[in-house]
PDB file of C-alpha atoms in Angstrom:
ATOM      1  CA  MET O 890       0.181   0.258   0.226  1.00 34.00           C
ATOM      2  CA  PRO O 891       1.495   3.389  -1.372  1.00 35.00           C
ATOM      3  CA  GLU O 892       2.536   5.529   2.313  1.00 36.00           C
ATOM      4  CA  THR O 893       0.548   8.565   2.844  1.00 40.00           C
ATOM      5  CA  SER O 894       0.961  11.561   5.006  1.00 42.00           C
ATOM      6  CA  PRO O 895      -1.981  11.271   7.704  1.00 45.00           C
ATOM      7  CA  PRO O 896      -4.852  14.306   6.482  1.00 47.00           C
ATOM      8  CA  PRO O 897      -5.154  17.933   8.769  1.00 49.00           C
ATOM      9  CA  GLU O 898      -6.430  16.957  12.395  1.00 53.00           C
ATOM     10  CA  ASP O 899      -9.164  19.744  11.243  1.00 54.00           C
ATOM     11  CA  LEU O 900     -10.429  21.269   8.157  1.00 50.00           C
ATOM     12  CA  THR O 901     -10.848  24.634  10.086  1.00 58.00           C
ATOM     13  CA  GLY O 902      -7.376  26.401   7.740  1.00 61.00           C
ATOM     14  CA  LEU O 903      -7.970  24.952   5.002  1.00 56.00           C
ATOM     15  CA  SER O 904      -9.884  26.513   1.381  1.00 60.00           C
ATOM     16  CA  LEU O 905     -12.020  23.693  -0.475  1.00 54.00           C
ATOM     17  CA  ALA O 906      -9.495  23.589  -3.156  1.00 59.00           C
ATOM     18  CA  GLU O 907      -7.083  22.282  -0.586  1.00 58.00           C
ATOM     19  CA  ILE O 908      -9.501  20.158   0.970  1.00 54.00           C
ATOM     20  CA  ALA O 909     -10.347  18.757  -2.149  1.00 55.00           C
ATOM     21  CA  ARG O 910      -6.340  18.511  -3.404  1.00 56.00           C
ATOM     22  CA  LEU O 911      -5.411  15.641  -0.608  1.00 54.00           C
ATOM     23  CA  ALA O 912      -8.981  14.112  -0.674  1.00 52.00           C
ATOM     24  CA  ALA O 913      -7.669  13.147  -4.051  1.00 53.00           C
ATOM     25  CA  GLU O 914      -4.398  12.437  -3.485  1.00 57.00           C
ATOM     26  CA  ARG O 915      -5.190   9.476  -0.774  1.00 60.00           C
ATOM     27  CA  LYS O 916      -4.585   6.765  -2.745  1.00 63.00           C
ATOM     28  CA  LEU O 917      -6.411   3.512  -1.669  1.00 69.00           C
ATOM     29  CA  PRO O 918      -5.450  -0.317  -2.264  1.00 72.00           C
ATOM     30  CA  PRO O 919      -7.390  -1.090  -4.991  1.00 77.00           C
ATOM     31  CA  VAL O 920      -9.894  -3.708  -2.784  1.00 77.00           C
ATOM     32  CA  GLU O 921     -13.096  -4.126  -5.206  1.00 81.00           C
ATOM     33  CA  LYS O 922     -10.667  -5.743  -7.830  1.00 79.00           C
ATOM     34  CA  TRP O 923      -9.597  -8.360  -5.132  1.00 82.00           C
ATOM     35  CA  ASN O 924     -12.190 -11.305  -4.074  1.00 84.00           C
ATOM     36  CA  PRO O 925     -10.085 -14.004  -2.256  1.00 85.00           C
ATOM     37  CA  ALA O 926     -12.498 -17.160  -0.344  1.00 84.00           C
ATOM     38  CA  HIS O 927     -14.244 -15.668   3.010  1.00 79.00           C
ATOM     39  CA  CYS O 928     -11.717 -17.047   5.706  1.00 85.00           C
ATOM     40  CA  GLY O 929     -14.307 -16.318   8.245  1.00 89.00           C
ATOM     41  CA  HIS O 930     -14.687 -13.482  11.148  1.00 92.00           C
ATOM     42  CA  SER O 931     -12.348 -10.848  12.037  1.00 92.00           C
ATOM     43  CA  ASP O 932     -13.144 -10.288  15.521  1.00 94.00           C
ATOM     44  CA  MET O 933     -14.438  -6.546  14.832  1.00 96.00           C
ATOM     45  CA  ARG O 934     -16.611  -4.426  15.108  1.00 96.00           C
ATOM     46  CA  ILE O 935     -17.696  -0.991  14.247  1.00 96.00           C
ATOM     47  CA  ALA O 936     -19.596   0.883  17.311  1.00 95.00           C
ATOM     48  CA  ARG O 937     -22.747   3.051  16.118  1.00 92.00           C
ATOM     49  CA  ASP O 938     -20.324   6.290  17.608  1.00 92.00           C
ATOM     50  CA  GLY O 939     -17.370   4.843  15.375  1.00 93.00           C
ATOM     51  CA  THR O 940     -15.131   3.676  17.689  1.00 94.00           C
ATOM     52  CA  TRP O 941     -13.295   0.121  15.982  1.00 95.00           C
ATOM     53  CA  PHE O 942     -13.289  -3.251  18.340  1.00 96.00           C
ATOM     54  CA  HIS O 943     -10.913  -6.397  18.312  1.00 95.00           C
ATOM     55  CA  GLN O 944     -12.104  -8.847  20.982  1.00 95.00           C
ATOM     56  CA  GLY O 945     -14.542  -6.380  22.532  1.00 94.00           C
ATOM     57  CA  SER O 946     -12.114  -3.944  24.031  1.00 95.00           C
ATOM     58  CA  PRO O 947     -11.131  -0.698  21.303  1.00 95.00           C
ATOM     59  CA  ILE O 948      -8.614  -0.396  18.588  1.00 94.00           C
ATOM     60  CA  GLY O 949      -6.696   2.486  20.935  1.00 89.00           C
ATOM     61  CA  ARG O 950      -4.018   3.495  17.960  1.00 91.00           C
ATOM     62  CA  GLU O 951      -5.236   5.778  15.328  1.00 89.00           C
ATOM     63  CA  ALA O 952      -2.762   4.420  12.172  1.00 88.00           C
ATOM     64  CA  MET O 953      -4.405   0.890  13.111  1.00 90.00           C
ATOM     65  CA  VAL O 954      -7.643   2.216  12.745  1.00 92.00           C
ATOM     66  CA  ARG O 955      -6.923   4.203   9.014  1.00 89.00           C
ATOM     67  CA  LEU O 956      -5.392   0.410   8.151  1.00 89.00           C
ATOM     68  CA  PHE O 957      -8.114  -1.445   8.729  1.00 91.00           C
ATOM     69  CA  ALA O 958     -10.395   1.243   7.038  1.00 91.00           C
ATOM     70  CA  SER O 959      -8.710   1.481   4.167  1.00 89.00           C
ATOM     71  CA  ILE O 960      -9.214  -2.078   3.178  1.00 90.00           C
ATOM     72  CA  LEU O 961     -12.563  -2.338   3.815  1.00 93.00           C
ATOM     73  CA  ARG O 962     -15.166  -3.178   1.545  1.00 93.00           C
ATOM     74  CA  ARG O 963     -19.175  -3.426   1.218  1.00 94.00           C
ATOM     75  CA  GLU O 964     -19.884  -6.741  -0.761  1.00 93.00           C
ATOM     76  CA  PRO O 965     -23.916  -6.559  -2.554  1.00 92.00           C
ATOM     77  CA  ASP O 966     -25.450  -8.132  -0.272  1.00 93.00           C
ATOM     78  CA  GLY O 967     -24.170  -5.257   2.597  1.00 92.00           C
ATOM     79  CA  ARG O 968     -21.823  -7.393   4.668  1.00 94.00           C
ATOM     80  CA  HIS O 969     -19.124  -5.022   5.418  1.00 95.00           C
ATOM     81  CA  VAL O 970     -15.601  -7.058   4.771  1.00 94.00           C
ATOM     82  CA  LEU O 971     -11.908  -6.346   5.255  1.00 93.00           C
ATOM     83  CA  VAL O 972     -10.056  -7.976   2.564  1.00 91.00           C
ATOM     84  CA  THR O 973      -6.874  -8.369   1.087  1.00 87.00           C
ATOM     85  CA  PRO O 974      -5.998  -9.597  -2.171  1.00 87.00           C
ATOM     86  CA  VAL O 975      -5.238 -13.223  -0.192  1.00 88.00           C
ATOM     87  CA  GLU O 976      -7.987 -13.524   2.627  1.00 90.00           C
ATOM     88  CA  LYS O 977     -11.857 -11.853   3.799  1.00 91.00           C
ATOM     89  CA  LEU O 978     -13.194 -11.391   6.741  1.00 93.00           C
ATOM     90  CA  ASP O 979     -16.713 -10.208   7.957  1.00 95.00           C
ATOM     91  CA  ILE O 980     -16.442  -7.282  10.580  1.00 96.00           C
ATOM     92  CA  ASP O 981     -19.598  -5.852  11.649  1.00 97.00           C
ATOM     93  CA  VAL O 982     -20.450  -2.751  11.198  1.00 97.00           C
ATOM     94  CA  GLU O 983     -23.757  -1.160  14.491  1.00 95.00           C
ATOM     95  CA  ASP O 984     -24.561   1.455  11.736  1.00 94.00           C
ATOM     96  CA  ALA O 985     -22.287   2.945   9.419  1.00 95.00           C
ATOM     97  CA  ALA O 986     -18.419   2.204   8.533  1.00 95.00           C
ATOM     98  CA  PHE O 987     -17.132   5.624   9.376  1.00 96.00           C
ATOM     99  CA  LEU O 988     -18.610   8.703  11.062  1.00 96.00           C
ATOM    100  CA  ALA O 989     -18.128  12.498   9.840  1.00 96.00           C
ATOM    101  CA  VAL O 990     -16.952  14.810  12.937  1.00 96.00           C
ATOM    102  CA  GLU O 991     -16.341  17.858  11.205  1.00 95.00           C
ATOM    103  CA  LEU O 992     -17.548  19.689   8.358  1.00 95.00           C
ATOM    104  CA  LYS O 993     -15.999  23.051   6.250  1.00 93.00           C
ATOM    105  CA  THR O 994     -18.410  24.523   4.133  1.00 92.00           C
ATOM    106  CA  GLU O 995     -17.206  27.382   1.692  1.00 90.00           C
ATOM    107  CA  GLY O 996     -20.009  29.488  -0.382  1.00 90.00           C
ATOM    108  CA  THR O 997     -24.108  30.109  -0.353  1.00 86.00           C
ATOM    109  CA  GLY O 998     -26.727  28.680  -2.289  1.00 85.00           C
ATOM    110  CA  ARG O 999     -25.656  26.143  -5.194  1.00 89.00           C
ATOM    111  CA  ASP O1000     -22.664  27.682  -5.252  1.00 91.00           C
ATOM    112  CA  ARG O1001     -21.997  25.478  -1.743  1.00 92.00           C
ATOM    113  CA  SER O1002     -19.330  22.883  -1.186  1.00 93.00           C
ATOM    114  CA  LEU O1003     -19.182  20.734   2.098  1.00 95.00           C
ATOM    115  CA  ALA O1004     -16.693  19.277   3.362  1.00 94.00           C
ATOM    116  CA  PHE O1005     -16.794  15.926   5.738  1.00 95.00           C
ATOM    117  CA  ARG O1006     -13.889  14.779   7.789  1.00 94.00           C
ATOM    118  CA  LEU O1007     -14.685  11.130   8.667  1.00 94.00           C
ATOM    119  CA  ASN O1008     -13.346  10.422  12.129  1.00 93.00           C
ATOM    120  CA  THR O1009     -10.464   7.428  10.268  1.00 91.00           C
ATOM    121  CA  GLY O1010      -9.267  11.437   9.024  1.00 88.00           C
ATOM    122  CA  ASP O1011     -10.820  10.641   5.926  1.00 90.00           C
ATOM    123  CA  ILE O1012     -11.387  13.897   3.981  1.00 91.00           C
ATOM    124  CA  VAL O1013     -15.430  13.549   1.667  1.00 94.00           C
ATOM    125  CA  VAL O1014     -16.625  16.601  -0.282  1.00 93.00           C
ATOM    126  CA  ALA O1015     -20.442  15.810  -0.668  1.00 95.00           C
ATOM    127  CA  GLY O1016     -22.382  15.735  -3.895  1.00 94.00           C
ATOM    128  CA  GLU O1017     -23.182  13.493  -7.083  1.00 94.00           C
ATOM    129  CA  ASP O1018     -20.214  11.367  -5.805  1.00 94.00           C
ATOM    130  CA  HIS O1019     -20.919  11.690  -1.911  1.00 96.00           C
ATOM    131  CA  PRO O1020     -24.440  12.922  -1.579  1.00 96.00           C
ATOM    132  CA  LEU O1021     -26.198  12.666   1.634  1.00 95.00           C
ATOM    133  CA  ARG O1022     -29.176  11.335   2.498  1.00 93.00           C
ATOM    134  CA  PHE O1023     -31.235  10.962   5.031  1.00 91.00           C
ATOM    135  CA  GLU O1024     -33.108   8.467   7.399  1.00 90.00           C
ATOM    136  CA  ASP O1025     -36.056   8.559   9.805  1.00 86.00           C
ATOM    137  CA  LYS O1026     -35.246   5.946  12.424  1.00 83.00           C
ATOM    138  CA  GLY O1027     -37.881   6.549  14.331  1.00 81.00           C
ATOM    139  CA  ASP O1028     -35.937   8.554  17.179  1.00 82.00           C
ATOM    140  CA  GLY O1029     -35.538  11.686  14.460  1.00 80.00           C
ATOM    141  CA  PRO O1030     -32.953  12.269  11.288  1.00 84.00           C
ATOM    142  CA  HIS O1031     -29.959   9.977  10.365  1.00 90.00           C
ATOM    143  CA  PRO O1032     -27.890  12.060   8.080  1.00 94.00           C
ATOM    144  CA  TYR O1033     -25.068   9.494   5.998  1.00 96.00           C
ATOM    145  CA  LEU O1034     -22.274  10.436   3.746  1.00 97.00           C
ATOM    146  CA  ALA O1035     -21.997   8.111   1.336  1.00 96.00           C
ATOM    147  CA  VAL O1036     -17.959   7.726   0.794  1.00 95.00           C
ATOM    148  CA  ARG O1037     -17.194   4.593  -1.912  1.00 92.00           C
ATOM    149  CA  GLY O1038     -18.758   1.699  -2.307  1.00 90.00           C
ATOM    150  CA  GLY O1039     -21.908   1.631  -0.444  1.00 92.00           C
ATOM    151  CA  LEU O1040     -19.690   2.753   2.667  1.00 96.00           C
ATOM    152  CA  GLU O1041     -21.035   5.610   4.386  1.00 96.00           C
ATOM    153  CA  ALA O1042     -20.528   8.052   7.064  1.00 97.00           C
ATOM    154  CA  LEU O1043     -23.004   8.881   9.737  1.00 96.00           C
ATOM    155  CA  VAL O1044     -22.918  12.417  10.448  1.00 96.00           C
ATOM    156  CA  ALA O1045     -22.176  12.870  13.752  1.00 95.00           C
ATOM    157  CA  ARG O1046     -25.179  15.125  15.378  1.00 93.00           C
ATOM    158  CA  PRO O1047     -23.970  18.142  16.157  1.00 95.00           C
ATOM    159  CA  VAL O1048     -22.153  18.214  12.781  1.00 95.00           C
ATOM    160  CA  TYR O1049     -26.074  17.434  11.502  1.00 93.00           C
ATOM    161  CA  TYR O1050     -26.620  20.515  13.584  1.00 93.00           C
ATOM    162  CA  GLU O1051     -24.183  22.766  11.505  1.00 94.00           C
ATOM    163  CA  LEU O1052     -25.804  22.074   8.408  1.00 93.00           C
ATOM    164  CA  ALA O1053     -29.404  22.367   9.659  1.00 91.00           C
ATOM    165  CA  ALA O1054     -28.711  25.418  10.932  1.00 92.00           C
ATOM    166  CA  ILE O1055     -27.620  26.385   7.497  1.00 91.00           C
ATOM    167  CA  ALA O1056     -30.400  24.904   5.781  1.00 89.00           C
ATOM    168  CA  ILE O1057     -32.551  26.810   7.254  1.00 88.00           C
ATOM    169  CA  GLU O1058     -30.099  30.502   6.854  1.00 87.00           C
ATOM    170  CA  GLU O1059     -31.247  29.827   3.557  1.00 81.00           C
ATOM    171  CA  ALA O1060     -34.863  29.320   4.029  1.00 74.00           C
ATOM    172  CA  GLY O1061     -34.905  27.250   0.880  1.00 71.00           C
ATOM    173  CA  GLU O1062     -37.763  25.528  -0.715  1.00 78.00           C
ATOM    174  CA  PRO O1063     -37.634  22.155   0.089  1.00 83.00           C
ATOM    175  CA  LEU O1064     -35.254  22.931   3.094  1.00 83.00           C
ATOM    176  CA  GLY O1065     -31.904  21.475   2.047  1.00 87.00           C
ATOM    177  CA  LEU O1066     -28.211  22.019   1.380  1.00 91.00           C
ATOM    178  CA  TRP O1067     -26.743  21.938  -1.929  1.00 92.00           C
ATOM    179  CA  SER O1068     -22.636  21.572  -2.243  1.00 94.00           C
ATOM    180  CA  ASN O1069     -20.927  20.279  -6.012  1.00 93.00           C
ATOM    181  CA  GLY O1070     -24.133  21.892  -7.094  1.00 91.00           C
ATOM    182  CA  ARG O1071     -26.720  18.913  -6.222  1.00 94.00           C
ATOM    183  CA  PHE O1072     -29.358  19.694  -3.568  1.00 92.00           C
ATOM    184  CA  PHE O1073     -29.412  17.364  -0.498  1.00 92.00           C
ATOM    185  CA  PRO O1074     -33.601  17.686   0.862  1.00 90.00           C
ATOM    186  CA  LEU O1075     -33.514  16.769   4.399  1.00 83.00           C
ATOM    187  CA  GLU O1076     -36.272  15.323   4.633  1.00 76.00           C
ATOM    188  CA  SER O1077     -35.375  11.593   6.051  1.00 65.00           C
ATOM    189  CA  GLU O1078     -36.389   8.785   3.348  1.00 60.00           C
TER     190      GLU O1078
END
């Protein structure tokens, strides 16, 4: 796997152009091309809050979490797996594989762009390839951001409140947000 420098700790001092460049520079292994035989379960779990566990204990090393996240894939049947060229192991995911923990926004209305930093340090800019969706699970809306290959990030509640405040301030009809030329209504599916 190519060596990449870790992304910045926060997006505050970066422009969206710099954020997009960082996201494009991040090289991930070609997990979609690897199809080894299934080998079992990894004894790993990703909790709803984004914490990664192995055999019941949290994984404390961020570099390890980033490594595992880079080989994470979602199967057509919805299962999550860790995959290498020689093995494929199931991993339990309580809600979404990632958590969007920070928002950076530039522009207004149709000219707005929304960039999210994930709990793994990855940066994703919402748009056509990375849509936002909102799902009602009975306890209010749960916002999700498409990351890659069927993997999603649950948008953390404070970040969701930032999105809602932007949408309310812009007072569009229907209520929603633009990012990279695509409109995302804040209504639940």
